[in-house]
XYZ file of C-alpha atoms in Angstrom:
653
model
C 90.419 61.292 84.718
C 89.456 63.049 81.524
C 90.456 66.674 81.059
C 86.769 67.619 80.937
C 86.439 66.353 84.547
C 88.741 69.143 85.563
C 87.741 72.027 83.355
C 84.119 71.279 82.613
C 83.224 75.018 82.315
C 80.688 76.319 79.885
C 79.299 79.744 79.065
C 76.512 80.751 81.317
C 74.854 84.083 80.540
C 73.378 84.438 83.942
C 71.630 87.714 83.442
C 70.039 86.534 80.142
C 68.844 83.285 81.775
C 67.617 85.201 84.855
C 65.708 87.731 82.818
C 63.902 84.994 80.858
C 63.082 82.987 83.968
C 61.928 86.082 85.886
C 60.199 85.104 89.065
C 60.251 81.432 88.123
C 63.655 81.148 89.873
C 61.985 81.913 93.126
C 60.058 78.667 93.736
C 59.393 76.392 96.583
C 56.910 73.645 95.995
C 53.752 75.189 94.704
C 54.464 78.711 95.959
C 57.324 80.817 97.240
C 55.011 81.750 100.128
C 54.888 78.161 101.394
C 57.115 76.691 103.972
C 58.778 73.348 103.622
C 58.417 70.673 106.326
C 61.963 71.357 107.471
C 61.423 75.111 107.997
C 59.839 76.702 111.040
C 56.073 77.066 110.877
C 56.158 80.870 110.954
C 58.923 81.015 108.316
C 58.294 82.219 104.793
C 60.496 81.035 101.949
C 61.015 84.106 99.797
C 63.642 82.581 97.441
C 64.622 79.093 96.474
C 67.091 78.015 93.828
C 68.198 74.497 92.813
C 71.537 73.449 91.311
C 73.513 75.975 93.379
C 76.905 74.205 93.674
C 80.089 74.346 95.671
C 83.427 73.282 94.162
C 85.546 71.822 97.068
C 88.299 70.955 94.534
C 89.092 71.544 90.881
C 87.647 68.132 90.085
C 84.185 68.033 88.558
C 83.352 64.710 90.284
C 83.740 66.234 93.681
C 81.345 69.194 93.167
C 78.378 69.368 95.603
C 75.067 70.642 94.383
C 72.249 71.728 96.619
C 69.343 74.050 97.150
C 69.771 77.660 98.197
C 66.994 79.387 100.168
C 66.197 82.748 101.641
C 63.836 82.380 104.533
C 61.956 85.215 106.235
C 61.038 84.696 109.894
C 59.531 87.671 111.629
C 61.674 90.645 110.842
C 64.798 88.512 110.203
C 66.115 86.989 106.980
C 68.105 83.726 106.933
C 70.059 81.977 104.232
C 70.416 78.235 103.983
C 72.174 75.946 101.539
C 71.488 72.230 101.889
C 73.386 69.690 99.660
C 71.320 67.053 97.871
C 71.377 63.570 99.165
C 72.542 60.558 97.188
C 74.485 62.257 94.429
C 76.298 59.553 92.540
C 78.573 62.116 90.993
C 79.870 62.972 94.436
C 80.598 59.482 95.553
C 84.133 60.413 96.371
C 82.924 62.689 99.142
C 81.449 61.219 102.340
C 78.177 62.497 103.760
C 80.255 63.970 106.639
C 82.322 65.817 104.085
C 79.244 67.255 102.418
C 77.787 68.310 105.724
C 80.919 70.473 106.429
C 79.723 72.788 103.662
C 76.040 72.931 104.770
C 74.790 76.434 105.583
C 71.954 76.198 108.114
C 69.937 79.267 109.027
C 72.658 81.876 108.599
C 71.088 85.187 109.742
C 71.774 88.234 107.634
C 72.662 90.063 110.784
C 75.856 88.053 110.696
C 76.502 88.643 106.990
C 78.882 91.500 106.172
C 79.078 91.410 102.397
C 78.235 89.592 99.264
C 80.519 89.570 96.282
C 79.304 88.701 92.756
C 81.573 87.273 90.241
C 80.657 87.217 86.536
C 83.399 85.540 84.587
C 83.245 85.625 80.795
C 83.563 81.903 80.679
C 82.004 79.747 83.337
C 79.183 80.005 85.852
C 78.432 83.109 87.776
C 78.907 82.754 91.510
C 78.744 84.694 94.773
C 80.928 84.724 97.889
C 79.256 85.435 101.169
C 81.369 86.916 103.966
C 80.129 86.386 107.503
C 81.893 87.395 110.705
C 85.032 88.227 108.672
C 85.194 84.732 107.148
C 84.188 83.796 103.591
C 81.992 80.818 102.728
C 82.922 78.733 99.722
C 81.758 80.295 96.423
C 78.125 79.339 95.503
C 77.966 78.661 91.696
C 74.517 79.260 90.070
C 74.419 76.590 87.329
C 71.029 77.780 85.976
C 71.268 81.521 86.585
C 69.507 83.418 89.339
C 72.249 85.660 90.867
C 70.278 88.798 90.009
C 67.027 87.530 91.659
C 69.026 86.341 94.668
C 70.367 89.819 95.254
C 67.058 91.493 94.395
C 65.237 89.320 96.921
C 67.723 90.182 99.647
C 67.259 93.845 98.874
C 63.515 93.548 99.576
C 64.074 92.366 103.068
C 67.524 93.607 104.158
C 69.408 96.879 103.880
C 71.928 96.087 101.225
C 73.896 98.565 99.180
C 76.271 98.308 96.225
C 79.816 99.473 97.034
C 80.618 102.875 95.626
C 84.057 101.584 94.771
C 83.313 98.132 93.429
C 80.164 97.451 91.451
C 80.348 93.696 92.242
C 80.532 94.154 96.022
C 77.234 94.435 98.003
C 77.405 95.556 101.654
C 74.933 94.161 104.131
C 74.357 96.275 107.213
C 74.530 94.402 110.458
C 72.941 96.586 113.115
C 73.531 94.108 115.839
C 77.379 94.528 115.633
C 78.632 97.956 116.677
C 81.788 97.572 114.669
C 79.982 96.541 111.556
C 77.413 99.335 112.130
C 80.206 101.946 112.278
C 82.023 100.678 109.213
C 78.803 100.607 107.212
C 77.927 104.144 108.281
C 81.419 105.161 107.024
C 80.845 103.427 103.703
C 84.026 101.407 104.071
C 83.430 98.484 101.654
C 87.053 97.462 101.832
C 86.758 96.669 105.480
C 84.216 93.924 104.668
C 85.729 92.240 101.734
C 88.281 93.451 99.181
C 89.131 96.845 97.861
C 90.864 97.748 94.707
C 93.491 100.261 93.638
C 92.711 103.093 91.324
C 94.300 103.610 87.999
C 97.466 105.660 88.047
C 96.674 109.274 88.121
C 92.985 108.851 88.728
C 91.094 111.147 91.175
C 90.634 108.223 93.556
C 94.317 107.985 94.099
C 93.755 110.378 96.935
C 92.538 107.613 99.147
C 95.971 106.121 99.094
C 97.645 109.266 100.145
C 95.541 110.388 103.145
C 98.143 109.481 105.624
C 100.733 111.491 103.755
C 98.906 114.724 103.350
C 100.380 117.769 105.089
C 99.508 118.237 108.656
C 97.304 121.166 107.737
C 95.530 119.409 104.895
C 93.494 116.551 106.418
C 90.019 115.989 105.034
C 86.914 114.990 106.970
C 85.622 111.483 106.351
C 82.623 112.705 104.429
C 84.668 115.006 102.223
C 87.041 112.140 101.466
C 84.287 109.682 100.762
C 82.842 112.072 98.237
C 86.114 111.971 96.325
C 85.986 108.164 96.042
C 82.906 107.624 93.947
C 84.896 106.676 90.828
C 84.803 103.067 89.826
C 87.980 101.154 90.593
C 88.969 98.118 88.604
C 91.543 95.783 90.284
C 89.691 93.048 92.226
C 92.914 91.716 93.806
C 93.781 94.745 95.887
C 93.595 94.030 99.623
C 92.226 96.786 101.805
C 93.839 96.082 105.123
C 95.886 99.282 105.115
C 93.011 101.092 103.382
C 90.742 100.380 106.377
C 93.364 101.607 108.881
C 93.779 104.828 106.903
C 90.025 105.360 107.023
C 90.126 105.194 110.793
C 91.878 108.502 110.938
C 89.065 110.180 109.117
C 86.203 109.278 111.421
C 84.219 112.013 113.217
C 81.911 111.557 116.125
C 78.566 109.839 115.607
C 75.779 109.373 118.042
C 76.704 108.185 121.562
C 75.340 104.697 120.921
C 78.113 104.110 118.421
C 80.896 105.914 120.217
C 82.600 102.806 121.412
C 83.229 101.678 117.930
C 84.662 104.916 116.440
C 88.193 105.096 115.406
C 89.697 108.553 116.161
C 93.202 108.161 114.968
C 94.907 106.516 112.026
C 96.531 103.217 112.615
C 98.882 103.985 109.814
C 100.826 107.198 110.404
C 103.529 107.173 107.769
C 106.068 104.749 106.558
C 109.133 106.094 108.311
C 109.855 103.839 111.355
C 111.591 106.663 113.335
C 109.014 109.305 112.517
C 107.363 110.880 115.473
C 103.688 110.171 115.802
C 101.377 112.780 114.464
C 98.746 113.735 116.922
C 96.600 116.071 114.850
C 93.138 114.907 114.033
C 91.521 114.389 110.680
C 89.887 117.791 110.612
C 89.297 121.007 112.563
C 85.866 119.705 113.574
C 87.471 116.536 114.937
C 89.927 118.586 116.905
C 87.156 120.613 118.473
C 85.261 117.524 119.310
C 88.208 115.934 121.009
C 88.831 119.138 123.022
C 85.153 119.126 124.043
C 85.476 115.496 125.071
C 88.487 116.314 127.199
C 86.545 119.140 128.839
C 83.909 116.673 129.878
C 86.290 114.151 131.369
C 89.764 115.511 132.117
C 90.746 112.950 134.768
C 89.822 109.302 134.028
C 87.869 107.666 136.716
C 89.718 104.886 138.452
C 87.917 101.698 139.410
C 89.223 98.579 141.153
C 90.940 96.219 138.770
C 90.578 92.491 139.069
C 93.792 90.740 139.933
C 95.813 89.047 137.236
C 95.028 85.241 137.487
C 98.511 84.367 136.413
C 100.338 86.806 138.728
C 102.020 88.077 135.647
C 104.864 89.927 137.395
C 106.008 86.632 138.916
C 105.317 84.597 135.894
C 108.011 86.047 133.698
C 110.556 85.633 136.463
C 109.799 81.883 136.528
C 109.524 81.012 132.868
C 110.882 84.019 130.922
C 114.639 83.616 130.501
C 116.888 86.685 130.308
C 117.817 88.019 126.918
C 121.378 87.361 125.683
C 123.786 89.253 123.585
C 123.342 88.925 119.767
C 124.855 86.077 117.850
C 128.282 87.086 116.580
C 130.524 85.971 113.677
C 132.778 83.815 115.802
C 129.945 82.003 117.565
C 128.115 81.676 114.220
C 131.037 79.584 112.817
C 130.599 76.995 115.587
C 127.155 76.138 114.138
C 128.671 75.241 110.698
C 130.530 72.103 109.688
C 133.490 72.210 107.296
C 131.279 72.290 104.145
C 128.898 74.981 105.527
C 125.957 72.883 106.751
C 124.054 73.957 109.874
C 124.940 71.236 112.337
C 121.994 71.845 114.726
C 119.277 74.045 113.304
C 117.139 73.902 116.466
C 120.118 74.998 118.664
C 120.709 77.881 116.256
C 117.118 78.975 116.342
C 117.098 78.815 120.124
C 120.245 80.992 120.260
C 118.705 83.562 117.889
C 115.439 83.467 119.864
C 117.172 84.642 122.998
C 119.614 87.082 121.545
C 119.017 87.926 117.874
C 121.792 88.425 115.407
C 124.514 90.994 114.984
C 123.680 93.247 112.110
C 126.793 92.410 110.057
C 125.710 88.809 110.230
C 122.066 89.167 109.347
C 122.563 88.930 105.594
C 123.875 85.408 105.930
C 121.631 84.184 108.791
C 118.334 85.578 107.432
C 118.604 83.519 104.311
C 118.250 80.376 106.533
C 115.542 81.845 108.758
C 113.475 82.782 105.752
C 113.972 79.583 103.884
C 116.050 80.952 100.988
C 118.637 78.319 101.843
C 118.026 74.998 103.531
C 119.846 74.343 106.836
C 121.597 71.263 105.387
C 122.925 73.016 102.266
C 126.705 73.329 101.737
C 128.701 76.383 100.615
C 128.788 75.012 97.060
C 125.105 74.195 96.996
C 124.209 77.681 98.137
C 126.333 79.209 95.415
C 124.420 77.168 92.856
C 121.029 78.056 94.355
C 121.937 81.731 94.314
C 122.909 81.579 90.614
C 119.777 79.698 89.626
C 117.508 82.050 91.601
C 119.151 85.062 90.192
C 118.479 83.868 86.688
C 114.881 82.977 87.581
C 114.397 86.454 89.113
C 115.694 88.097 85.969
C 113.260 86.082 83.846
C 110.277 87.184 85.909
C 111.425 90.751 85.988
C 111.860 90.818 82.257
C 108.107 89.965 81.942
C 107.064 93.438 83.003
C 110.116 95.259 81.714
C 109.266 93.985 78.142
C 105.763 95.428 78.260
C 105.621 98.260 75.631
C 103.741 101.490 76.208
C 101.128 100.332 73.779
C 100.707 97.085 75.696
C 100.490 98.976 79.011
C 97.598 101.053 77.566
C 95.678 97.861 77.275
C 96.827 96.240 80.525
C 94.864 97.984 83.246
C 95.839 95.798 86.114
C 99.541 96.353 85.382
C 99.135 100.083 85.223
C 97.186 100.160 88.494
C 99.605 97.955 90.405
C 102.628 99.792 89.006
C 101.080 103.171 89.960
C 100.300 101.983 93.442
C 103.840 100.634 93.981
C 105.360 103.861 92.693
C 103.403 105.811 95.242
C 104.261 103.567 98.087
C 108.025 103.098 97.622
C 108.711 106.854 97.659
C 107.178 107.115 101.133
C 108.446 103.939 102.786
C 111.162 104.422 105.426
C 112.540 107.561 103.742
C 113.900 108.804 107.052
C 116.364 105.880 106.919
C 119.652 106.899 105.277
C 119.475 103.713 103.117
C 116.356 105.144 101.441
C 116.638 108.914 101.893
C 117.247 111.464 99.144
C 116.005 111.993 95.662
C 116.642 109.422 92.989
C 117.819 106.918 95.571
C 118.755 103.612 93.755
C 117.533 101.570 96.681
C 114.070 103.043 96.313
C 114.182 102.001 92.698
C 115.306 98.481 93.772
C 112.289 98.268 96.092
C 110.007 99.339 93.247
C 111.448 96.638 90.886
C 111.209 93.900 93.465
C 107.551 94.625 94.353
C 106.535 94.870 90.747
C 108.333 91.666 89.936
C 106.576 89.953 92.849
C 103.235 91.141 91.411
C 104.093 89.093 88.342
C 105.463 86.149 90.347
C 102.309 85.899 92.383
C 99.774 87.500 90.050
C 96.782 86.408 92.163
C 97.883 88.282 95.229
C 99.709 91.041 93.370
C 100.650 94.046 95.348
C 98.929 95.316 98.484
C 99.688 98.238 100.609
C 101.797 97.184 103.551
C 104.007 94.867 101.519
C 106.583 97.623 101.139
C 106.808 97.668 104.971
C 107.911 93.998 104.870
C 110.326 94.326 101.937
C 112.142 97.488 103.276
C 113.963 95.782 106.140
C 114.758 92.738 103.994
C 116.335 94.864 101.214
C 118.140 96.936 103.858
C 119.754 93.820 105.257
C 120.336 91.780 102.046
C 121.447 94.688 99.848
C 121.016 92.415 96.811
C 118.018 92.571 94.519
C 117.609 88.847 93.782
C 118.235 87.624 97.259
C 115.996 90.254 98.711
C 113.236 89.197 96.328
C 113.374 85.496 97.205
C 113.530 86.155 100.973
C 110.549 88.420 100.510
C 108.752 85.657 98.620
C 109.466 83.264 101.520
C 108.201 85.710 104.115
C 104.933 86.175 102.248
C 104.470 82.471 102.109
C 103.961 82.841 105.806
C 102.389 86.332 105.992
C 100.533 86.464 102.662
C 97.241 85.559 104.347
C 97.443 88.934 106.086
C 96.564 90.426 102.697
C 93.708 88.101 101.799
C 91.037 90.080 100.021
C 88.366 88.879 102.461
C 90.668 89.530 105.462
C 90.212 85.984 106.593
C 93.887 85.728 107.518
C 93.636 88.755 109.804
C 90.357 87.744 111.358
C 91.679 84.253 112.117
C 94.596 85.769 114.049
C 92.382 88.163 115.897
C 90.029 85.344 116.766
C 93.019 83.265 118.076
C 94.190 86.270 120.008
C 90.818 86.465 121.670
C 90.873 82.878 122.698
C 94.419 83.185 124.084
C 93.443 86.235 126.188
C 90.408 84.318 127.467
C 92.754 81.464 128.431
C 95.520 83.607 130.010
C 93.556 86.510 131.519
C 89.824 85.853 131.712
C 89.101 89.166 133.654
C 90.763 91.200 130.829
C 88.837 89.141 128.276
C 85.552 89.748 130.077
C 86.342 93.451 130.260
C 86.849 93.631 126.441
C 83.653 91.681 126.008
C 81.648 94.134 128.188
C 83.043 97.142 126.298
C 82.512 95.841 122.711
C 86.235 95.340 122.260
C 86.125 91.615 121.663
C 87.005 91.978 117.938
C 90.512 93.028 119.090
C 90.718 95.464 116.182
C 92.891 97.698 118.268
C 95.620 95.066 117.729
C 95.091 95.104 113.917
C 98.207 97.095 113.058
C 100.405 95.047 115.378
C 99.479 91.822 113.562
C 99.139 93.209 110.023
C 102.814 94.396 109.679
C 104.324 92.571 112.609
C 104.854 95.474 114.972
C 106.894 97.393 112.420
C 105.472 100.738 113.564
C 105.774 100.032 117.236
C 109.592 99.901 117.595
C 112.694 101.657 116.227
C 114.101 100.034 113.085
C 116.812 98.027 114.771
C 114.401 96.752 117.345
C 112.022 95.658 114.627
C 114.752 93.710 112.897
C 115.524 91.980 116.274
C 111.871 91.195 116.861
C 111.344 89.773 113.401
C 114.317 87.395 113.487
C 113.100 86.150 116.901
C 109.580 85.503 115.503
C 111.050 83.787 112.424
C 112.792 81.112 114.553
C 109.430 79.622 115.511
C 111.378 78.387 118.592
C 108.450 78.079 121.004
C 105.563 78.757 118.666
C 104.966 79.906 115.165
C 102.417 82.248 116.632
C 104.606 83.934 119.171
C 103.463 87.348 117.758
C 100.068 86.686 119.375
C 101.748 86.206 122.794
C 103.643 89.436 122.110
C 100.242 91.163 121.740
C 99.085 89.703 125.013
C 102.317 90.680 126.811
C 101.820 94.254 125.775
C 98.154 94.283 126.768
C 98.878 92.664 130.157
C 101.631 95.228 130.877
C 98.945 97.919 130.604
C 95.882 95.994 131.883
C 95.639 97.994 135.072
C 95.453 101.289 133.180
C 93.048 99.900 130.566
C 90.647 98.427 133.060
C 91.185 101.036 135.763
C 90.267 103.889 133.529
C 87.395 101.978 131.937
C 88.594 102.520 128.378
C 85.980 102.011 125.653
C 86.930 100.980 122.171
C 87.959 104.408 120.759
C 89.795 105.383 123.916
C 91.649 102.035 123.920
C 92.592 102.376 120.264
C 94.005 105.859 120.877
C 95.917 104.526 123.900
C 97.404 101.629 121.906
C 98.436 103.895 119.102
C 100.275 106.156 121.544
C 102.312 103.201 122.741
C 104.227 103.333 119.478
C 107.902 103.954 120.172
C 107.408 103.522 123.903
C 107.493 99.680 124.222
C 110.613 98.040 125.666
C 111.285 95.042 123.402
C 113.360 92.779 125.716
C 110.833 92.664 128.676
C 108.031 92.034 126.218
C 109.853 89.158 124.674
C 110.496 87.720 128.054
C 106.842 88.098 128.952
C 105.709 86.599 125.699
C 107.932 83.620 126.294
C 106.524 83.089 129.762
C 102.947 83.356 128.479
C 103.615 80.820 125.724
C 105.176 78.326 128.148
C 102.351 78.791 130.613
C 99.628 78.394 127.983
C 101.255 75.134 126.777
C 99.107 72.749 124.887
C 95.939 74.610 125.839
C 97.353 77.681 124.112
C 98.197 75.684 120.953
C 94.695 74.212 121.002
C 93.215 77.712 121.148
C 94.760 78.663 117.786
C 92.749 77.245 114.815
C 94.795 75.185 112.361
C 96.088 77.216 109.412
C 96.188 80.470 111.372
C 98.928 82.681 109.789
C 101.850 82.822 110.073
C 102.268 79.091 109.431
C 105.470 77.431 108.406
C 106.130 77.415 104.655
C 104.787 74.289 102.950
C 107.634 71.988 102.006
C 108.060 71.588 98.254
C 104.602 73.035 97.640
C 104.485 76.829 98.006
C 101.017 78.220 98.571
C 101.577 80.343 95.603
C 102.374 77.546 93.113
C 99.077 76.709 91.493
C 98.470 73.183 90.244
C 99.190 72.827 86.591
C 95.702 71.554 85.792
C 93.859 74.217 87.724
C 91.654 76.526 85.789
C 92.923 80.062 86.153
């Protein structure tokens, strides 16, 4: 294949072309008012554009071109994209393969956001996010992005994000959660958000959860401080959304079930007591007023658990064992240091965890830093090579001069964000406490080096929560870095800019609850809780805020074994919910009450019974449970010899 088949990108001044074409881009047969034979009789085509193309791969021969339409039917607007038939250039793709990308009558009530991309070189394109998932980018080969957005604005309430000029928010008034987030002007919750430059006024939005207990701002006051344009398009907003939840005040009663009263992110110290004060004095008075109205929750009959959960864990959930010790660990190694039976080792760790003084050695295997069949000598060599590789990557940012940094906006922004986060991550732990702590500096260097190792993902808030325990255990900069890299190969999708990784896990959780406890699932459905956003923090940072530090380490090493399932964390979520199902359903908790209740469980969950329950649920679900989890749902096992972060050499960056 010729090189042009891969690159095949040319300048496309979309706005210039669009301005010349004017309304000519909106055509359909003889008139934009006409309907095609394939459209409903009462439908009106308000926009039609040919040569809108999807790139399934980096190869030009596999691109799929089609026609994009906006169709008005009654008061509703729909979007369709239909691939052309009989394209010789796409012979490598079957008709079935093309149909996978077809967009048929997508209602704008299901669309959350539209992101416009305007590269200096190449075609302009848009990414449509619907129900938390992003469609493949739509490339406009002959311009027309501006008219596309302008037409939408004529028929749907669409607003440009105050924080990102290329992000357009679409209000979905049929979805209570979307309605609430739109009312709060939380663009990050729909797609991606971006960090502010170091020292800019918008830095305040990163520090809300760390303000003094007397200094919280109301949501409207805080939003007014965030009007400045922010530049980094790679910043994920998962934590940003959670922080915003703490700033919500009461809206009208019809949206109450979707309001988030309390922050899902309270502070980075794992042993810190939960803060119970609200976002503002007004919020406090509203909560008091609410308590005055309903002091004692009404109790209603609770449907029985279809699995008889109390008995289930006794049948299938095996008792927890003592942690793996040094002497027992040696029995898993042969004379040259190889793990004789990796599955037996994983099973042993699954049921008992690892003694802390042994974690440094064992975690390197669980996280994939060393292979199970490596010898002592091979591991020494790998450590030497990886240390050298780490120093090479680290030197890339260390060698940036102040003059270069002035012209390197993304570097300054990420560096500033990391500097803010590391000084407030787990500082109550002796390993990180005190001024000028060298371990805090190590965490800073590792995170900044990672942003250069994986420049596409960069740094996102929440990553320091993952690195902190790893550095605490490894106590070595290079080894901690590579273990962190391996962990993010599994959990990196949690920080996807469109939140597709998180939404896929929440979707899988919904399906598993429906399978294992249909009455509880139906209750969540009736109370607008089916998005399972109250479990967002659990999944995002793997329960790090729910347990004491030592318990978190134990839970993580159990999850990393993938002994019964690589998605055991979802069964842990269900185990916690089922432990409290009688209270949740008996007190008829709506979304905001449920969210508050879930937050207050932090530090009160007994790990060992939950792990036993999660095991029982996983065994009970069996193949039906595995089938309920869509393929590719994080955290998946690392891809052998092909890290998800290693781009193909011939891919256009």
